[in-house]
């Protein structure tokens, strides 16, 4: 027996049992439809509805656990995964067909000088632009003032500060260019610098 029920009145016990049934049904649905099992909060809100609310496009997906701050412009056919941060406090523009993988964070402001000056210096805001057809890897961090060129790959755990030219592969902390993207028709090839030698 569920010990949580002991602490609840009859109405709340019924509600808890109904929420459990809802959770089970949603798990079955997402497993059958997407071959995944998500936390309850991710199943309660339709990802495409949140995507349309933010972007205006029917084909953009944003997980419920994504934190969105300020002015975020998001293009069509984007996918924004769970536990991401889109900080548009300084202006964030994301093009079409961009994937932002789980845990990635994009910041357009910081409070560093404000904090170090005992609150005397203002917050620092600078816009971020991510052009079309970019992949932002899991746990990547993009800092204020960065501009990511189209068809670029930001590797998992990369820390981006500044400009990334189109068709680049960047990795590391701080991120550096480690390769290039080649696109010929539908074929995409990742060419790393050591392969160029």
Coordinates of N, CA, C and O in Angstrom, one line a residue:
X1 N 0.8 -1.2 0.0 CA 0.0 0.0 0.0 C 0.9 1.2 0.0 O 1.9 1.3 0.6
X2 N 0.4 2.3 -0.7 CA 1.2 3.5 -0.8 C 1.1 4.3 0.5 O 0.0 4.7 0.9
X3 N 2.2 4.4 1.2 CA 2.2 5.1 2.5 C 1.9 6.6 2.5 O 1.4 7.2 3.4
X4 N 2.0 7.2 1.3 CA 1.6 8.6 1.1 C 0.1 8.8 1.4 O -0.3 9.8 1.9
X5 N -0.7 7.8 1.1 CA -2.1 7.9 1.3 C -2.5 8.1 2.7 O -3.5 8.7 3.0
X6 N -1.7 7.6 3.7 CA -2.0 7.8 5.1 C -2.1 9.2 5.5 O -2.8 9.6 6.4
X7 N -1.4 10.1 4.9 CA -1.3 11.5 5.2 C -2.4 12.3 4.6 O -2.5 13.5 4.8
X8 N -3.2 11.7 3.7 CA -4.2 12.5 2.9 C -5.6 12.2 3.3 O -6.0 11.1 3.8
X9 N -6.5 13.2 3.1 CA -7.9 13.0 3.3 C -8.5 12.2 2.1 O -7.8 12.0 1.1
X10 N -9.7 11.8 2.2 CA -10.3 10.9 1.2 C -10.3 11.6 -0.2 O -10.0 10.9 -1.2
X11 N -10.6 12.9 -0.4 CA -10.6 13.5 -1.7 C -9.2 13.5 -2.3 O -9.0 13.3 -3.5
X12 N -8.2 13.8 -1.5 CA -6.8 13.9 -2.0 C -6.3 12.5 -2.3 O -5.5 12.3 -3.2
X13 N -6.7 11.5 -1.5 CA -6.4 10.1 -1.9 C -6.9 9.7 -3.2 O -6.1 9.1 -4.1
X14 N -8.1 10.0 -3.5 CA -8.7 9.7 -4.8 C -7.9 10.5 -5.9 O -7.7 9.9 -7.0
X15 N -7.6 11.8 -5.6 CA -6.9 12.6 -6.6 C -5.5 12.0 -6.9 O -5.1 11.8 -8.1
X16 N -4.8 11.5 -5.9 CA -3.5 10.9 -6.1 C -3.6 9.7 -6.9 O -2.8 9.5 -7.8
X17 N -4.6 8.9 -6.6 CA -4.8 7.6 -7.4 C -5.1 8.0 -8.9 O -4.6 7.3 -9.8
X18 N -5.9 9.0 -9.1 CA -6.2 9.4 -10.5 C -5.0 9.9 -11.2 O -4.8 9.7 -12.4
X19 N -4.2 10.7 -10.5 CA -3.0 11.2 -11.1 C -2.1 10.1 -11.5 O -1.4 10.1 -12.5
X20 N -2.0 9.1 -10.6 CA -1.2 7.9 -10.9 C -1.7 7.2 -12.2 O -0.9 6.7 -13.0
X21 N -3.0 7.1 -12.3 CA -3.6 6.4 -13.5 C -3.3 7.3 -14.7 O -3.0 6.7 -15.8
X22 N -3.4 8.6 -14.6 CA -3.1 9.5 -15.7 C -1.6 9.3 -16.1 O -1.3 9.2 -17.3
X23 N -0.7 9.3 -15.1 CA 0.7 9.1 -15.4 C 1.0 7.8 -16.2 O 1.7 7.8 -17.1
X24 N 0.3 6.7 -15.7 CA 0.5 5.4 -16.4 C 0.0 5.5 -17.8 O 0.7 5.0 -18.7
X25 N -1.1 6.1 -18.0 CA -1.7 6.2 -19.4 C -0.8 7.1 -20.3 O -0.5 6.7 -21.5
X26 N -0.3 8.2 -19.8 CA 0.6 9.0 -20.6 C 2.0 8.3 -20.8 O 2.5 8.5 -21.9
X27 N 2.5 7.6 -19.9 CA 3.7 6.8 -20.1 C 3.5 5.8 -21.3 O 4.3 5.7 -22.1
X28 N 2.3 5.1 -21.2 CA 2.0 4.2 -22.3 C 2.0 4.9 -23.7 O 2.5 4.4 -24.7
X29 N 1.3 6.0 -23.7 CA 1.2 6.8 -24.9 C 2.5 7.2 -25.5 O 2.8 7.0 -26.7
X30 N 3.4 7.8 -24.6 CA 4.7 8.3 -25.1 C 5.6 7.2 -25.5 O 6.4 7.3 -26.4
X31 N 5.5 6.1 -24.8 CA 6.3 4.9 -25.1 C 5.9 4.4 -26.5 O 6.7 4.1 -27.4
X32 N 4.6 4.3 -26.8 CA 4.1 3.8 -28.0 C 4.4 4.7 -29.2 O 4.7 4.4 -30.3
X33 N 4.2 6.0 -28.9 CA 4.3 7.0 -29.9 C 5.7 7.5 -30.2 O 6.1 7.7 -31.4
X34 N 6.5 7.7 -29.2 CA 7.8 8.3 -29.3 C 8.9 7.3 -28.8 O 10.1 7.7 -28.9
X35 N 8.6 6.2 -28.3 CA 9.5 5.2 -27.8 C 10.4 5.9 -26.7 O 11.6 5.7 -26.6
X36 N 9.7 6.6 -25.8 CA 10.4 7.2 -24.6 C 9.4 7.2 -23.4 O 8.2 7.2 -23.6
X37 N 10.0 7.3 -22.3 CA 9.2 7.5 -21.1 C 9.7 8.8 -20.4 O 10.9 8.8 -20.0
X38 N 8.8 9.8 -20.2 CA 9.2 11.0 -19.7 C 8.7 11.2 -18.3 O 7.7 10.6 -17.9
X39 N 9.2 12.2 -17.5 CA 8.6 12.6 -16.3 C 7.2 13.1 -16.5 O 6.9 13.6 -17.6
X40 N 6.3 13.0 -15.6 CA 4.9 13.4 -15.7 C 4.8 14.8 -16.3 O 4.0 15.0 -17.2
X41 N 5.6 15.8 -15.8 CA 5.4 17.1 -16.2 C 5.6 17.3 -17.7 O 5.0 18.1 -18.4
X42 N 6.5 16.5 -18.3 CA 6.8 16.5 -19.7 C 5.6 16.0 -20.5 O 5.5 16.3 -21.7
X43 N 4.9 15.1 -19.9 CA 3.7 14.5 -20.7 C 2.4 15.3 -20.5 O 1.5 15.1 -21.3
X44 N 2.3 16.1 -19.5 CA 1.1 16.9 -19.3 C 0.9 18.0 -20.4 O -0.2 18.3 -20.7
X45 N 2.0 18.6 -20.8 CA 1.9 19.7 -21.8 C 2.4 19.2 -23.1 O 3.5 18.6 -23.2
X46 N 1.7 19.4 -24.2 CA 2.1 19.0 -25.5 C 3.3 19.9 -26.0 O 3.2 21.1 -25.9
X47 N 4.3 19.2 -26.3 CA 5.6 19.9 -26.7 C 5.4 20.8 -27.9 O 6.0 21.9 -28.0
X48 N 4.6 20.4 -28.8 CA 4.3 21.2 -30.0 C 3.5 22.5 -29.7 O 3.7 23.5 -30.3
X49 N 2.6 22.3 -28.7 CA 1.8 23.5 -28.3 C 2.7 24.6 -27.7 O 2.6 25.7 -28.0
X50 N 3.6 24.1 -26.8 CA 4.5 25.1 -26.3 C 5.4 25.7 -27.4 O 5.7 26.9 -27.4
X51 N 5.9 24.9 -28.3 CA 6.7 25.3 -29.4 C 5.9 26.4 -30.2 O 6.5 27.4 -30.6
X52 N 4.6 26.2 -30.5 CA 3.9 27.1 -31.3 C 3.6 28.4 -30.5 O 3.7 29.5 -31.0
X53 N 3.4 28.3 -29.2 CA 3.2 29.5 -28.3 C 4.4 30.4 -28.4 O 4.3 31.6 -28.5
X54 N 5.6 29.8 -28.4 CA 6.8 30.6 -28.3 C 7.3 31.0 -29.7 O 7.7 32.2 -30.0
X55 N 7.2 30.1 -30.7 CA 7.7 30.4 -32.1 C 6.7 30.9 -33.1 O 7.0 31.6 -34.0
X56 N 5.4 30.5 -32.9 CA 4.4 30.8 -33.8 C 4.3 29.7 -34.9 O 3.4 29.8 -35.8
X57 N 5.1 28.7 -34.9 CA 5.2 27.6 -35.9 C 4.6 26.3 -35.3 O 4.9 26.0 -34.2
X58 N 3.9 25.6 -36.2 CA 3.3 24.3 -35.8 C 4.3 23.2 -35.6 O 4.1 22.2 -34.9
X59 N 5.5 23.3 -36.2 CA 6.4 22.2 -36.3 C 7.6 22.4 -35.4 O 8.7 21.9 -35.6
X60 N 7.5 23.3 -34.4 CA 8.6 23.5 -33.4 C 8.2 22.9 -32.1 O 7.1 23.0 -31.6
X61 N 9.2 22.1 -31.5 CA 8.9 21.4 -30.3 C 9.8 22.0 -29.1 O 11.0 22.3 -29.3
X62 N 9.1 22.2 -28.0 CA 9.8 22.7 -26.8 C 9.3 21.9 -25.6 O 8.2 21.9 -25.3
X63 N 10.3 21.2 -25.0 CA 9.9 20.5 -23.8 C 9.5 21.4 -22.7 O 9.9 22.5 -22.5
X64 N 8.6 20.9 -21.8 CA 8.0 21.7 -20.7 C 9.1 22.2 -19.8 O 9.0 23.3 -19.2
X65 N 10.1 21.4 -19.5 CA 11.1 21.8 -18.5 C 12.1 22.8 -19.1 O 13.0 23.2 -18.3
X66 N 11.9 23.2 -20.3 CA 12.8 24.3 -20.8 C 12.4 25.6 -20.2 O 11.2 26.0 -20.1
X67 N 13.4 26.3 -19.6 CA 13.1 27.7 -19.0 C 13.4 28.7 -20.1 O 14.4 28.7 -20.7
X68 N 12.4 29.6 -20.3 CA 12.4 30.6 -21.3 C 12.3 32.0 -20.6 O 11.3 32.2 -19.9
X69 N 13.3 32.8 -20.9 CA 13.3 34.2 -20.2 C 13.4 35.2 -21.3 O 14.2 35.1 -22.3
X70 N 12.6 36.3 -21.2 CA 12.7 37.4 -22.0 C 12.3 37.2 -23.5 O 11.4 36.4 -23.8
X71 N 13.0 37.9 -24.4 CA 12.7 38.0 -25.8 C 13.4 36.9 -26.6 O 14.6 37.0 -26.9
X72 N 12.7 35.8 -26.9 CA 13.2 34.7 -27.6 C 12.4 34.6 -28.9 O 11.2 34.4 -28.9
X73 N 13.2 34.7 -30.0 CA 12.6 34.5 -31.4 C 13.1 33.1 -31.9 O 14.3 32.9 -31.9
X74 N 12.2 32.2 -32.1 CA 12.5 30.8 -32.5 C 11.9 30.5 -33.8 O 10.7 30.7 -34.1
X75 N 12.7 29.9 -34.7 CA 12.3 29.6 -36.1 C 11.5 28.3 -36.2 O 11.2 27.6 -35.2
X76 N 11.1 28.0 -37.4 CA 10.3 26.8 -37.7 C 11.2 25.5 -37.6 O 12.4 25.6 -37.8
X77 N 10.5 24.4 -37.3 CA 11.1 23.1 -37.3 C 12.3 23.0 -36.3 O 13.3 22.4 -36.6
X78 N 12.2 23.6 -35.2 CA 13.2 23.5 -34.2 C 12.8 22.5 -33.1 O 11.6 22.2 -33.0
X79 N 13.8 22.0 -32.4 CA 13.6 21.0 -31.3 C 14.4 21.5 -30.2 O 15.6 21.6 -30.3
X80 N 13.7 21.8 -29.0 CA 14.4 22.2 -27.8 C 14.1 21.2 -26.7 O 12.9 21.0 -26.3
X81 N 15.1 20.6 -26.3 CA 15.0 19.4 -25.4 C 14.8 19.8 -23.9 O 14.7 21.0 -23.6
X82 N 14.7 18.7 -23.1 CA 14.4 19.0 -21.7 C 15.6 19.6 -20.9 O 16.7 19.5 -21.3
X83 N 15.2 20.3 -19.9 CA 16.2 21.0 -18.9 C 17.1 21.9 -19.6 O 18.3 22.0 -19.3
X84 N 16.6 22.6 -20.6 CA 17.4 23.6 -21.3 C 17.0 25.0 -20.8 O 16.0 25.2 -20.1
X85 N 17.9 26.0 -21.1 CA 17.6 27.4 -20.7 C 17.8 28.3 -22.0 O 18.8 28.2 -22.6
X86 N 16.7 29.0 -22.3 CA 16.8 30.0 -23.4 C 16.6 31.4 -22.8 O 15.5 31.8 -22.5
X87 N 17.7 32.1 -22.5 CA 17.7 33.4 -21.9 C 17.6 34.5 -23.0 O 18.6 34.7 -23.6
X88 N 16.5 35.1 -23.2 CA 16.3 36.1 -24.1 C 16.3 37.5 -23.5 O 15.9 38.5 -24.1
X89 N 16.8 37.6 -22.3 CA 16.8 38.9 -21.6 C 17.6 40.0 -22.4 O 17.2 41.2 -22.4
X90 N 18.6 39.6 -23.1 CA 19.3 40.5 -24.0 C 19.0 40.4 -25.5 O 19.6 41.0 -26.3
X91 N 18.0 39.5 -25.8 CA 17.6 39.2 -27.1 C 18.2 38.0 -27.7 O 19.5 37.9 -27.7
X92 N 17.4 37.0 -28.0 CA 17.9 35.7 -28.5 C 17.1 35.4 -29.7 O 15.9 35.3 -29.7
X93 N 17.9 35.2 -30.8 CA 17.3 34.9 -32.1 C 17.8 33.5 -32.6 O 19.0 33.3 -32.7
X94 N 16.9 32.6 -32.8 CA 17.3 31.2 -33.2 C 16.6 30.9 -34.5 O 15.4 31.1 -34.6
X95 N 17.4 30.5 -35.5 CA 16.8 30.3 -36.8 C 16.0 29.0 -36.9 O 15.7 28.4 -35.9
X96 N 15.7 28.6 -38.2 CA 14.9 27.4 -38.5 C 15.8 26.2 -38.4 O 17.0 26.2 -38.6
X97 N 15.1 25.1 -38.1 CA 15.8 23.7 -38.1 C 17.0 23.7 -37.2 O 18.1 23.2 -37.6
X98 N 16.8 24.2 -36.0 CA 17.9 24.2 -35.0 C 17.5 23.2 -33.9 O 16.3 23.1 -33.5
X99 N 18.4 22.3 -33.5 CA 18.2 21.4 -32.4 C 19.0 21.9 -31.2 O 20.2 22.2 -31.3
X100 N 18.4 22.0 -30.0 CA 19.0 22.3 -28.8 C 18.8 21.2 -27.9 O 17.7 20.9 -27.4
X101 N 19.9 20.4 -27.7 CA 19.8 19.1 -26.9 C 19.7 19.3 -25.4 O 19.9 20.4 -24.9
X102 N 19.3 18.3 -24.8 CA 19.0 18.3 -23.3 C 20.1 19.0 -22.5 O 21.3 18.7 -22.7
X103 N 19.7 19.9 -21.6 CA 20.6 20.5 -20.7 C 21.4 21.7 -21.3 O 22.2 22.3 -20.6
X104 N 21.3 22.0 -22.6 CA 22.0 23.1 -23.2 C 21.5 24.4 -22.6 O 20.3 24.5 -22.3
X105 N 22.4 25.4 -22.5 CA 22.0 26.7 -21.9 C 22.5 27.8 -22.8 O 23.7 27.8 -23.2
X106 N 21.6 28.8 -23.1 CA 22.0 29.9 -23.9 C 21.7 31.2 -23.1 O 20.5 31.4 -22.7
X107 N 22.7 32.0 -22.8 CA 22.6 33.2 -22.0 C 22.8 34.4 -22.8 O 23.8 34.5 -23.5
X108 N 22.0 35.4 -22.6 CA 22.2 36.7 -23.2 C 22.5 37.8 -22.1 O 22.5 39.0 -22.5
X109 N 22.6 37.4 -20.9 CA 23.0 38.4 -19.9 C 23.7 37.7 -18.7 O 23.7 36.5 -18.6
X110 N 24.5 38.5 -17.9 CA 25.0 38.0 -16.7 C 25.0 39.1 -15.6 O 24.8 40.3 -16.0
X111 N 25.2 38.7 -14.4 CA 25.2 39.6 -13.3 C 26.6 39.7 -12.6 O 26.7 40.2 -11.5
X112 N 27.6 39.3 -13.4 CA 29.0 39.3 -12.8 C 29.4 40.6 -12.2 O 29.7 40.7 -11.0
X113 N 29.5 41.7 -13.0 CA 29.9 43.0 -12.6 C 29.0 43.6 -11.5 O 29.4 44.2 -10.6
X114 N 27.7 43.3 -11.7 CA 26.7 43.7 -10.7 C 27.0 43.1 -9.3 O 27.0 43.8 -8.3
X115 N 27.3 41.8 -9.3 CA 27.6 41.1 -8.1 C 28.9 41.6 -7.5 O 29.0 41.9 -6.3
X116 N 29.9 41.7 -8.3 CA 31.3 42.0 -7.8 C 31.4 43.5 -7.3 O 32.2 43.9 -6.5
X117 N 30.4 44.4 -7.8 CA 30.4 45.8 -7.4 C 29.4 46.0 -6.3 O 29.1 47.2 -6.0
X118 N 29.0 45.0 -5.6 CA 28.0 45.1 -4.5 C 26.7 45.8 -5.0 O 26.2 46.6 -4.4
X119 N 26.4 45.4 -6.3 CA 25.1 45.9 -6.8 C 25.1 47.3 -7.5 O 24.1 47.8 -7.9
X120 N 26.3 47.9 -7.6 CA 26.4 49.2 -8.2 C 26.5 49.2 -9.7 O 25.9 50.0 -10.4
X121 N 27.2 48.2 -10.3 CA 27.2 48.1 -11.8 C 26.0 47.4 -12.3 O 25.4 46.6 -11.6
X122 N 25.5 47.8 -13.5 CA 24.3 47.2 -14.1 C 24.6 45.8 -14.6 O 25.7 45.4 -14.7
X123 N 23.5 45.0 -14.8 CA 23.6 43.7 -15.5 C 24.2 44.0 -16.9 O 24.0 45.0 -17.4
X124 N 24.9 43.0 -17.4 CA 25.4 43.1 -18.7 C 24.6 42.3 -19.7 O 24.4 41.1 -19.5
X125 N 24.0 42.9 -20.7 CA 23.2 42.3 -21.7 C 23.8 42.4 -23.1 O 24.2 43.5 -23.5
X126 N 23.8 41.3 -23.8 CA 24.2 41.3 -25.2 C 23.5 40.2 -25.9 O 23.3 39.1 -25.4
X127 N 23.0 40.4 -27.1 CA 22.2 39.4 -27.8 C 23.0 38.2 -28.3 O 24.2 38.3 -28.5
X128 N 22.3 37.1 -28.5 CA 22.8 35.9 -29.1 C 22.0 35.6 -30.4 O 20.8 35.7 -30.4
X129 N 22.7 35.2 -31.4 CA 22.1 34.8 -32.7 C 22.6 33.4 -33.0 O 23.8 33.1 -33.0
X130 N 21.7 32.5 -33.3 CA 22.0 31.2 -33.8 C 21.3 31.0 -35.1 O 20.0 31.1 -35.2
X131 N 22.0 30.9 -36.2 CA 21.5 30.8 -37.5 C 20.9 29.5 -37.8 O 20.9 28.6 -37.0
X132 N 20.3 29.3 -39.0 CA 19.6 28.1 -39.4 C 20.5 26.9 -39.4 O 21.7 26.9 -39.6
X133 N 19.8 25.7 -39.2 CA 20.5 24.4 -39.3 C 21.7 24.2 -38.4 O 22.7 23.6 -38.9
X134 N 21.5 24.5 -37.2 CA 22.6 24.3 -36.2 C 22.2 23.2 -35.2 O 21.0 23.1 -34.9
X135 N 23.2 22.5 -34.7 CA 22.9 21.5 -33.6 C 23.7 22.0 -32.4 O 24.9 22.1 -32.4
X136 N 23.0 22.2 -31.3 CA 23.6 22.6 -30.0 C 23.6 21.3 -29.1 O 22.5 20.9 -28.8
X137 N 24.8 20.8 -28.8 CA 24.9 19.5 -28.1 C 24.5 19.6 -26.6 O 24.4 20.7 -26.1
X138 N 24.3 18.5 -26.1 CA 23.9 18.4 -24.7 C 24.9 19.0 -23.7 O 26.1 18.9 -23.9
X139 N 24.3 19.8 -22.8 CA 25.1 20.5 -21.8 C 26.0 21.6 -22.3 O 26.9 22.1 -21.6
X140 N 25.9 22.0 -23.6 CA 26.6 23.1 -24.2 C 26.1 24.4 -23.5 O 25.0 24.5 -23.2
X141 N 27.1 25.3 -23.4 CA 26.7 26.7 -22.9 C 27.2 27.7 -23.9 O 28.3 27.7 -24.4
X142 N 26.2 28.6 -24.3 CA 26.5 29.7 -25.2 C 26.3 31.0 -24.5 O 25.2 31.2 -23.9
X143 N 27.4 31.8 -24.4 CA 27.4 33.0 -23.6 C 26.9 34.2 -24.4 O 27.0 34.2 -25.6
X144 N 26.6 35.3 -23.7 CA 26.1 36.5 -24.3 C 27.0 37.0 -25.3 O 28.2 36.9 -25.2
X145 N 26.4 37.6 -26.4 CA 27.2 38.2 -27.5 C 27.7 37.2 -28.5 O 28.3 37.6 -29.5
X146 N 27.3 36.0 -28.4 CA 27.8 35.0 -29.3 C 26.9 35.0 -30.6 O 25.7 35.3 -30.5
X147 N 27.5 34.6 -31.7 CA 26.8 34.5 -33.0 C 27.3 33.1 -33.6 O 28.5 33.0 -33.9
X148 N 26.3 32.2 -33.8 CA 26.6 30.9 -34.3 C 26.2 30.9 -35.8 O 25.0 31.1 -36.1
X149 N 27.1 30.7 -36.7 CA 26.8 30.6 -38.1 C 26.0 29.4 -38.5 O 26.1 28.4 -37.8
X150 N 25.3 29.5 -39.6 CA 24.4 28.4 -40.1 C 25.2 27.1 -40.3 O 26.4 27.1 -40.5
X151 N 24.5 26.0 -40.2 CA 25.1 24.6 -40.4 C 26.3 24.4 -39.5 O 27.3 23.8 -39.9
X152 N 26.2 24.8 -38.2 CA 27.3 24.5 -37.3 C 26.9 23.5 -36.2 O 25.7 23.4 -35.9
X153 N 27.9 22.8 -35.7 CA 27.7 21.9 -34.6 C 28.5 22.4 -33.4 O 29.7 22.6 -33.4
X154 N 27.7 22.6 -32.3 CA 28.3 22.9 -31.1 C 28.3 21.6 -30.3 O 27.3 21.1 -29.9
X155 N 29.5 21.1 -30.0 CA 29.6 19.8 -29.4 C 29.1 19.8 -27.9 O 29.0 20.9 -27.3
X156 N 28.8 18.6 -27.4 CA 28.3 18.5 -26.0 C 29.4 19.1 -25.1 O 30.6 18.9 -25.3
X157 N 28.9 19.8 -24.1 CA 29.8 20.4 -23.0 C 30.7 21.5 -23.5 O 31.5 22.0 -22.8
X158 N 30.5 22.0 -24.7 CA 31.2 23.1 -25.2 C 30.8 24.4 -24.5 O 29.7 24.6 -24.2
X159 N 31.8 25.3 -24.3 CA 31.5 26.6 -23.8 C 31.8 27.7 -24.9 O 33.0 27.9 -25.2
X160 N 30.8 28.3 -25.5 CA 31.0 29.2 -26.6 C 30.9 30.6 -26.1 O 30.0 31.0 -25.5
X161 N 31.9 31.4 -26.5 CA 32.0 32.8 -26.2 C 32.5 33.5 -27.4 O 33.7 33.4 -27.8
X162 N 31.6 34.1 -28.2 CA 32.0 34.8 -29.4 C 31.4 34.2 -30.6 O 30.4 33.6 -30.6
X163 N 32.1 34.4 -31.8 CA 31.5 34.1 -33.1 C 32.0 32.7 -33.5 O 33.1 32.3 -33.3
X164 N 31.1 31.9 -34.1 CA 31.4 30.7 -34.7 C 31.0 30.8 -36.2 O 29.8 31.0 -36.5
X165 N 32.0 30.6 -37.1 CA 31.7 30.7 -38.6 C 30.7 29.6 -39.0 O 30.6 28.6 -38.4
X166 N 30.0 29.9 -40.1 CA 29.1 28.8 -40.7 C 29.9 27.6 -41.0 O 31.1 27.6 -41.2
X167 N 29.2 26.4 -40.9 CA 29.8 25.1 -41.3 C 30.9 24.7 -40.3 O 31.9 24.0 -40.7
X168 N 30.9 25.1 -39.1 CA 32.0 24.8 -38.1 C 31.5 23.7 -37.2 O 30.4 23.6 -36.8
X169 N 32.5 23.0 -36.7 CA 32.4 22.1 -35.6 C 33.2 22.7 -34.5 O 34.4 22.9 -34.7
X170 N 32.6 23.0 -33.3 CA 33.4 23.5 -32.2 C 33.2 22.6 -31.0 O 32.2 22.0 -30.8
X171 N 34.3 22.6 -30.2 CA 34.3 21.7 -29.0 C 35.2 22.3 -27.9 O 36.1 23.1 -28.3
X172 N 35.0 21.9 -26.7 CA 35.9 22.3 -25.6 C 35.4 23.5 -24.8 O 34.3 24.1 -25.1
X173 N 36.2 23.8 -23.8 CA 35.9 24.9 -22.9 C 37.1 25.7 -22.6 O 38.0 25.2 -21.8
X174 N 37.3 26.9 -23.2 CA 36.4 27.5 -24.2 C 36.4 26.8 -25.5 O 37.4 26.1 -25.9
X175 N 35.4 26.9 -26.2 CA 35.2 26.2 -27.5 C 36.1 26.7 -28.6 O 36.4 27.9 -28.7
X176 N 36.7 25.8 -29.3 CA 37.5 26.1 -30.5 C 37.0 25.3 -31.7 O 36.4 24.3 -31.5
X177 N 37.4 25.8 -32.9 CA 37.0 25.1 -34.1 C 37.8 23.8 -34.2 O 39.1 23.9 -34.2
X178 N 37.2 22.7 -34.3 CA 37.9 21.4 -34.4 C 37.6 20.7 -35.7 O 38.1 19.6 -36.0
X179 N 36.7 21.3 -36.5 CA 36.4 20.7 -37.8 C 35.4 21.5 -38.6 O 35.1 22.6 -38.2
X180 N 34.9 20.9 -39.7 CA 33.9 21.6 -40.5 C 32.8 20.6 -40.9 O 33.0 19.4 -40.9
X181 N 31.7 21.2 -41.3 CA 30.6 20.5 -41.8 C 30.6 20.6 -43.3 O 30.7 21.7 -43.9
X182 N 30.4 19.5 -44.0 CA 30.2 19.5 -45.5 C 28.8 19.0 -45.8 O 28.5 17.9 -45.3
X183 N 28.1 19.8 -46.6 CA 26.8 19.4 -47.0 C 26.7 19.3 -48.5 O 27.0 20.3 -49.2
X184 N 26.4 18.2 -49.0 CA 26.2 18.0 -50.5 C 24.9 17.3 -50.7 O 24.7 16.1 -50.5
X185 N 23.9 18.1 -51.1 CA 22.5 17.5 -51.2 C 22.0 17.1 -49.9 O 22.0 17.9 -48.9
X186 N 21.6 15.8 -49.7 CA 21.1 15.3 -48.5 C 22.3 14.7 -47.6 O 22.0 14.3 -46.5
X187 N 23.5 14.6 -48.2 CA 24.6 14.0 -47.5 C 25.3 15.1 -46.6 O 25.6 16.2 -47.1
X188 N 25.5 14.7 -45.3 CA 26.3 15.6 -44.4 C 27.5 14.8 -43.9 O 27.4 13.7 -43.5
X189 N 28.6 15.4 -44.0 CA 29.9 14.8 -43.5 C 30.5 15.7 -42.5 O 30.7 16.9 -42.7
X190 N 30.9 15.1 -41.4 CA 31.7 15.9 -40.3 C 33.1 15.6 -40.6 O 33.6 14.4 -40.5
X191 N 33.9 16.6 -40.9 CA 35.3 16.5 -41.2 C 36.1 17.2 -40.0 O 36.0 18.4 -39.9
X192 N 36.8 16.4 -39.2 CA 37.6 16.9 -38.1 C 39.0 17.2 -38.6 O 39.5 16.6 -39.6
X193 N 39.7 18.2 -38.0 CA 41.0 18.7 -38.5 C 42.0 17.6 -38.6 O 42.7 17.5 -39.6
X194 N 42.0 16.6 -37.7 CA 43.0 15.5 -37.9 C 42.8 14.7 -39.1 O 43.7 14.1 -39.7
X195 N 41.5 14.7 -39.7 CA 41.2 14.0 -40.9 C 41.7 14.8 -42.1 O 41.8 14.2 -43.2
X196 N 41.9 16.1 -42.0 CA 42.4 16.9 -43.1 C 43.8 16.7 -43.5 O 44.3 17.0 -44.5
X197 N 44.6 16.1 -42.5 CA 46.1 15.9 -42.7 C 46.4 14.8 -43.7 O 45.7 13.9 -43.8

